[in-house]
XYZ file of C-alpha atoms in Angstrom:
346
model
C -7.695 62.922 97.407
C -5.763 64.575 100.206
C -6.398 63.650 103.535
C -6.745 67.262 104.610
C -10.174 66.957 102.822
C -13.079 66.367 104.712
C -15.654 63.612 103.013
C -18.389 64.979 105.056
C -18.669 68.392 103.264
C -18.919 66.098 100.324
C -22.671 66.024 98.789
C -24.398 62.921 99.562
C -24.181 61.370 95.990
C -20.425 61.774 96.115
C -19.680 60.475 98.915
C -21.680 57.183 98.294
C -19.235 57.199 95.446
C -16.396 57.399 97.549
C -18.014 54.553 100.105
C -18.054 52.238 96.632
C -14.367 53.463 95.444
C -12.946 52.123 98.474
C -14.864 48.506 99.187
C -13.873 48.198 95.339
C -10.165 48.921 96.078
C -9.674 46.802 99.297
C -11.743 43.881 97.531
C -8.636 44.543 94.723
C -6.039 43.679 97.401
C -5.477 47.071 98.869
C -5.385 47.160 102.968
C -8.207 49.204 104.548
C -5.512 51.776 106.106
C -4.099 52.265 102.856
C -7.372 52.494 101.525
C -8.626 55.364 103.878
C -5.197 57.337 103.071
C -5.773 56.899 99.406
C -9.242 58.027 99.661
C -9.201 60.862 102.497
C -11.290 58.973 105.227
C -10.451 57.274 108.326
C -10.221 53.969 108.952
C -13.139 53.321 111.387
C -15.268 54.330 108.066
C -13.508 51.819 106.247
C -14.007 49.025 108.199
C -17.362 50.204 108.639
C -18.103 50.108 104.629
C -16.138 46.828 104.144
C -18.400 45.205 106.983
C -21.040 46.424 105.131
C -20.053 45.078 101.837
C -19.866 41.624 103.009
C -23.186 41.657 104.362
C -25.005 43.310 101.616
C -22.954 44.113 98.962
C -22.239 47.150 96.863
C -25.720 47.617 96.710
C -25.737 48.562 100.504
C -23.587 51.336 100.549
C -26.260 53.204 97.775
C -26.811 56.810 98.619
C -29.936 56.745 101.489
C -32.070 59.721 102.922
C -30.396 61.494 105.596
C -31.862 62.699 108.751
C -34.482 61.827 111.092
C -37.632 60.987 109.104
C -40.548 63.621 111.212
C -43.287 62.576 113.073
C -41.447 58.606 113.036
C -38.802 59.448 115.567
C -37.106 62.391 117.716
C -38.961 63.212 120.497
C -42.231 62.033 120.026
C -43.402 58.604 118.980
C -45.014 57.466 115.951
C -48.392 56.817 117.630
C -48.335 60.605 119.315
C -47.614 61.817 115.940
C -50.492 60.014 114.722
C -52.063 61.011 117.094
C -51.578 64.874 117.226
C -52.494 65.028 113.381
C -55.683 63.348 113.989
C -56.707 66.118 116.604
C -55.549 68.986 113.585
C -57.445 67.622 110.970
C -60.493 66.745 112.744
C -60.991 69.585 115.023
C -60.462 73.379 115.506
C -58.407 74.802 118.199
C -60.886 76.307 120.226
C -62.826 72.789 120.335
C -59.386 71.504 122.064
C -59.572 74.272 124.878
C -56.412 76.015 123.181
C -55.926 79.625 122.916
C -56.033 79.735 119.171
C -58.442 80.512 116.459
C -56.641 78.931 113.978
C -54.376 76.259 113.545
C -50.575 77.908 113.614
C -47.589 76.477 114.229
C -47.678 78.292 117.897
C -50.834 76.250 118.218
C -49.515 73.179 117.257
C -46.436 73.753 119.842
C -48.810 74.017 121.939
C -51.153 70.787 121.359
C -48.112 68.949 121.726
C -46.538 70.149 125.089
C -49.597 69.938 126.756
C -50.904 66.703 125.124
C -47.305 64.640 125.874
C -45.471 67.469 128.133
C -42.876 67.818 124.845
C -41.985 71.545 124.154
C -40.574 71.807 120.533
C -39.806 74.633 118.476
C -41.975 76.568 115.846
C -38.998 75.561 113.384
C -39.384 71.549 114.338
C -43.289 72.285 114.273
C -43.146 73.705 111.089
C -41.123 70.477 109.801
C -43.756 68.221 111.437
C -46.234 69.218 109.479
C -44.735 69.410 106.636
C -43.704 65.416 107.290
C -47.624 64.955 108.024
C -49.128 66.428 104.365
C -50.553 69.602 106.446
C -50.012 72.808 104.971
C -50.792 76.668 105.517
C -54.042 77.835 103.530
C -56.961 80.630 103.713
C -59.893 78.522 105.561
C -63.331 78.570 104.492
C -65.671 80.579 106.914
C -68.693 78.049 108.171
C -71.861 79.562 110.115
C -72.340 78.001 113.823
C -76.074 77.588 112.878
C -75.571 75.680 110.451
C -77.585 72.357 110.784
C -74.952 69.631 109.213
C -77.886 66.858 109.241
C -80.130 69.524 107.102
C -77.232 69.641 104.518
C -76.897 66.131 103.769
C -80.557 65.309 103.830
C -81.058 68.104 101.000
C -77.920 66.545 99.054
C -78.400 62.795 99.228
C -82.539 63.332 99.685
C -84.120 66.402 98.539
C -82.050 67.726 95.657
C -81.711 64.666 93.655
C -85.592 64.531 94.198
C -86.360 67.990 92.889
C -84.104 67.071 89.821
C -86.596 63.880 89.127
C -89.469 66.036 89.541
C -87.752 69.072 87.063
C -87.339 66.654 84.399
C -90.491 65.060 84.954
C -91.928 68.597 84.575
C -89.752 69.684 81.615
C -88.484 72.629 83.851
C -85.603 74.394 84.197
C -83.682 74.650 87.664
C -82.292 77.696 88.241
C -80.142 78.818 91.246
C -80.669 82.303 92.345
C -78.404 85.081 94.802
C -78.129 88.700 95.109
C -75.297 90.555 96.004
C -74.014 94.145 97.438
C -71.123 96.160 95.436
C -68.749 98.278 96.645
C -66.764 101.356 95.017
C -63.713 100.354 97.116
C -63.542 96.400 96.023
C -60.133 96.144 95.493
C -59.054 92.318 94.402
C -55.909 90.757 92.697
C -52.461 91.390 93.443
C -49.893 93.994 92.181
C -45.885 93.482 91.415
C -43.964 96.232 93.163
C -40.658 96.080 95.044
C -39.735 94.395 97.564
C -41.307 95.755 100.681
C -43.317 98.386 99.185
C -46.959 97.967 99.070
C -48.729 99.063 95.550
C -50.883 102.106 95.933
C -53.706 102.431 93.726
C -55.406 105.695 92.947
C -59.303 105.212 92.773
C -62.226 108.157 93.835
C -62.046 108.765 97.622
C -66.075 108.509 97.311
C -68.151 105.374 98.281
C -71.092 104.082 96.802
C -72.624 100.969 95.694
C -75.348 98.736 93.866
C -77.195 95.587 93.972
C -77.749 93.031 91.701
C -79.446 89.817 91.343
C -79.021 86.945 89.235
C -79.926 83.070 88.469
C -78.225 80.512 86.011
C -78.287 77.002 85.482
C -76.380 73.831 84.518
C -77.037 74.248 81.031
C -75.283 77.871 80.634
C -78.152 80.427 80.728
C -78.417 83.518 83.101
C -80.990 86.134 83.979
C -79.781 89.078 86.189
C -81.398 92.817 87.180
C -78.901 95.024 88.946
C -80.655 97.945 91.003
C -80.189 100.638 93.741
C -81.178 100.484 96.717
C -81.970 97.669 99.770
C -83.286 94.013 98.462
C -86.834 94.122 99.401
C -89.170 92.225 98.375
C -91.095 93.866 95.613
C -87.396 94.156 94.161
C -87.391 90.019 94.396
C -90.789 90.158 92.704
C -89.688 92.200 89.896
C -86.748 89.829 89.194
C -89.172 86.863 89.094
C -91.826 88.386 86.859
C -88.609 89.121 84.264
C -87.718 85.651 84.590
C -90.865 84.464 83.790
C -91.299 86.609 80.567
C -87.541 85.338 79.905
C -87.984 81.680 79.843
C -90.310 79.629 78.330
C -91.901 76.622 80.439
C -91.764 76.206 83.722
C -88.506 77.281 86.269
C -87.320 75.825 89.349
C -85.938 78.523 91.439
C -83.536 77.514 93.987
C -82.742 80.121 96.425
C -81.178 80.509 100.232
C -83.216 81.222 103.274
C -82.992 85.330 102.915
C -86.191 87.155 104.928
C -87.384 88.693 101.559
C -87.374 84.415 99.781
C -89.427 83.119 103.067
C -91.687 87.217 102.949
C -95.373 87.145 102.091
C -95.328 89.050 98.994
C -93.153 86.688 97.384
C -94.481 83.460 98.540
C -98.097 84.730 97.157
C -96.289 85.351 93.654
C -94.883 81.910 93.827
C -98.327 80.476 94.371
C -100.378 82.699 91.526
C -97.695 81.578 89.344
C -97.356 77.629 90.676
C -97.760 76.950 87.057
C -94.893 78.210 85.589
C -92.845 78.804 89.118
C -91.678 76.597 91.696
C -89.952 78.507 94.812
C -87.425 76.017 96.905
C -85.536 77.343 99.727
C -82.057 75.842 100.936
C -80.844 74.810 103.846
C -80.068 78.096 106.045
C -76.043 78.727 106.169
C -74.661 76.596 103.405
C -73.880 79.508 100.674
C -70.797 77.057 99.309
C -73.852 74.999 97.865
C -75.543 77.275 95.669
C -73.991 77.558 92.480
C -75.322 81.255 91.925
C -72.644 82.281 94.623
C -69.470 81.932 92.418
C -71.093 84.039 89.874
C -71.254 86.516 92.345
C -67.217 86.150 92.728
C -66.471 86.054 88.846
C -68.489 89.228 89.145
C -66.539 91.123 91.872
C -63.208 89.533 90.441
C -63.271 89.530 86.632
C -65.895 92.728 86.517
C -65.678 95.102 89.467
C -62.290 93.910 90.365
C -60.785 95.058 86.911
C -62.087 98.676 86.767
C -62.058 101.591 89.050
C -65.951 103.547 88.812
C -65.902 107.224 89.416
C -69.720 107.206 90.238
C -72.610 104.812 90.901
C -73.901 104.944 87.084
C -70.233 103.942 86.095
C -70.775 100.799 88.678
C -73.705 99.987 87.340
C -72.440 100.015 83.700
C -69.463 97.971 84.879
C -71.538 95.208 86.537
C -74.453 94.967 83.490
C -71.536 94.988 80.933
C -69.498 92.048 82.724
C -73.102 90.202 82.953
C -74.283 90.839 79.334
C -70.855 89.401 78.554
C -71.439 86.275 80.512
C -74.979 85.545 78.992
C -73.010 84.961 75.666
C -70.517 82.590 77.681
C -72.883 79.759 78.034
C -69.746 77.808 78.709
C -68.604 79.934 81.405
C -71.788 79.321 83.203
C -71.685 75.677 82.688
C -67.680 75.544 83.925
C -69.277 76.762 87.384
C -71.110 73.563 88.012
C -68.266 71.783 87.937
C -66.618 72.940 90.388
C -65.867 70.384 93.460
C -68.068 71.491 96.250
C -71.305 72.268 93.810
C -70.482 69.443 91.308
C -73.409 67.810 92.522
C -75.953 69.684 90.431
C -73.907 69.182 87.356
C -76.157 67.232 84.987
């Protein structure tokens, strides 16, 4: 090696090579000055590695992460680091007084200079929480009226309760939702160069449809899609179907919609107590009923796929995608398992 070559633009592997090369030749005999001419370094390094050598041994000169390790050093301390991811993972911005809806990197900057009077850069920021296991995703939209205590009671209380009283009853529990659809769903993503945003051609018309639909843990699903608003002789229709569909008694879970909590229905529910039990949710928690990610695979794997001309094409598409589905049992089943809903599983 030359001494006109520079060890530091040498990757970090070789040069811990080098750093061994050169304790190995002065422990030979070899004089550190020689040994920093023979190996292209100078011979502060030398003495450096040799000091090194005699403390530790080879094993001390192994290759070692370089740079400042975030969030444990810099300009802010380990316990403001701490600190600062504490306030990001357990709050909002707006709950902190800051500007922000969401948590950015600008928002971060932000938490920190005012928190410890640091200003760093969206860059440094970016590293930062990178260091701290944070990353950028799509949040999940949560009502303010939402009544937190409500939730848990009906998970750890009053679900696993109406599942005692279901099997004591030989019923079936079914989760039911309804839905609007939308000519101009568009969902999925498109290759297309660089900087040029896929245009799709689809009728410049709108119209839409309704549906409604229950299923349970063990695969089976009843549906009716219709025109026009969700009223409640439309909810009463859908239950009288689902009686004459299953046999022995159902257990119809449903959210806190007007038309579940209207008159017409309740009276239904109670002229038919013998074969139907009507249970209401906790209002605002639609991540809980199971029904809702039907209504996804439904927008995404039906709608999402095809481009209707007209409502009776809609209508086609949707009862087509569903029909499919009822001879998925599996499908159905899969949905239960997902993380947030897993509770209702068995």
């Amino acid at each position: 090696m030359h001494r006109q070559d520079d060890a530091r633009t040498l990757a970090p592997a070789a040069q811990a090579h080098l750093r061994r090369l050169a304790v190995k030749a002065v422990r030979a005999g070899l004089r550190q000055t020689a040994a920093a001419k023979t190996y292209g370094v100078s011979v502060r390094a030398v003495n450096k590695w040799v000091a090194i050598d005699k403390v530790g041994g080879l094993r001390a000169l192994k290759l070692k992460r370089r740079g400042r390790r975030l969030g444990q050093g810099g300009r802010m301390r380990v316990a403001h680091a701490q600190r600062i991811r504490s306030l990001i993972v357990g709050q909002m911005p707006a709950q902190l007084r800051l500007p922000f809806y969401l948590w950015t990197r600008a928002a971060v900057a932000s938490l920190i200079a005012r928190e410890y009077g640091i200003t760093v850069s969206l860059v440094t920021v970016g590293r930062y929480l990178r260091a701290w296991g944070l990353s950028p995703q799509k949040p999940v939209r949560r009502a303010y009226e939402r009544n937190d205590a409500a939730i848990a009671r009906w998970l750890k209380q009053e679900y696993p309760a109406i599942a005692r009283q279901a099997r004591r009853d030989k019923a079936a529990i079914y989760w039911g939702d309804e839905m609007g659809l939308r000519s101009d769903h568009v969902t999925g993503t498109s290759y297309a160069p660089v900087g040029q945003t896929p245009v799709i051609r689809a009728t410049g018309q709108r119209f839409g449809c309704n549906m409604i639909s229950a299923i349970t843990n063990k695969g089976a699903l009843a549906f009716m899609v219709f025109q026009g608003k969700f009223k409640a002789p439309v909810f009463v229709t859908f239950l009288q179907r689902l009686l004459k569909q299953v046999v022995g008694k159902i257990y119809l879970i449903v959210d806190g919609h007007p038309v579940h909590k209207s008159r017409k229905a309740t009276r239904f529910a109670a002229t038919h107590s013998s074969q139907l039990r009507l249970i209401r949710m906790p209002g605002y928690c639609p991540e809980l009923n199971h029904d809702e990610l039907l209504n996804q695979d439904v927008k995404t794997n039906g709608l999402g796929k095809s481009r209707p001309t007209n409502r009776t094409e809609l209508m086609a598409i949707v009862r087509r995608h569903l029909y499919r589905r009822q001879k998925q049992p599996q499908v159905i089943t899969n949905l239960f398992h997902e993380k947030h809903v897993r509770y209702a599983a068995s």
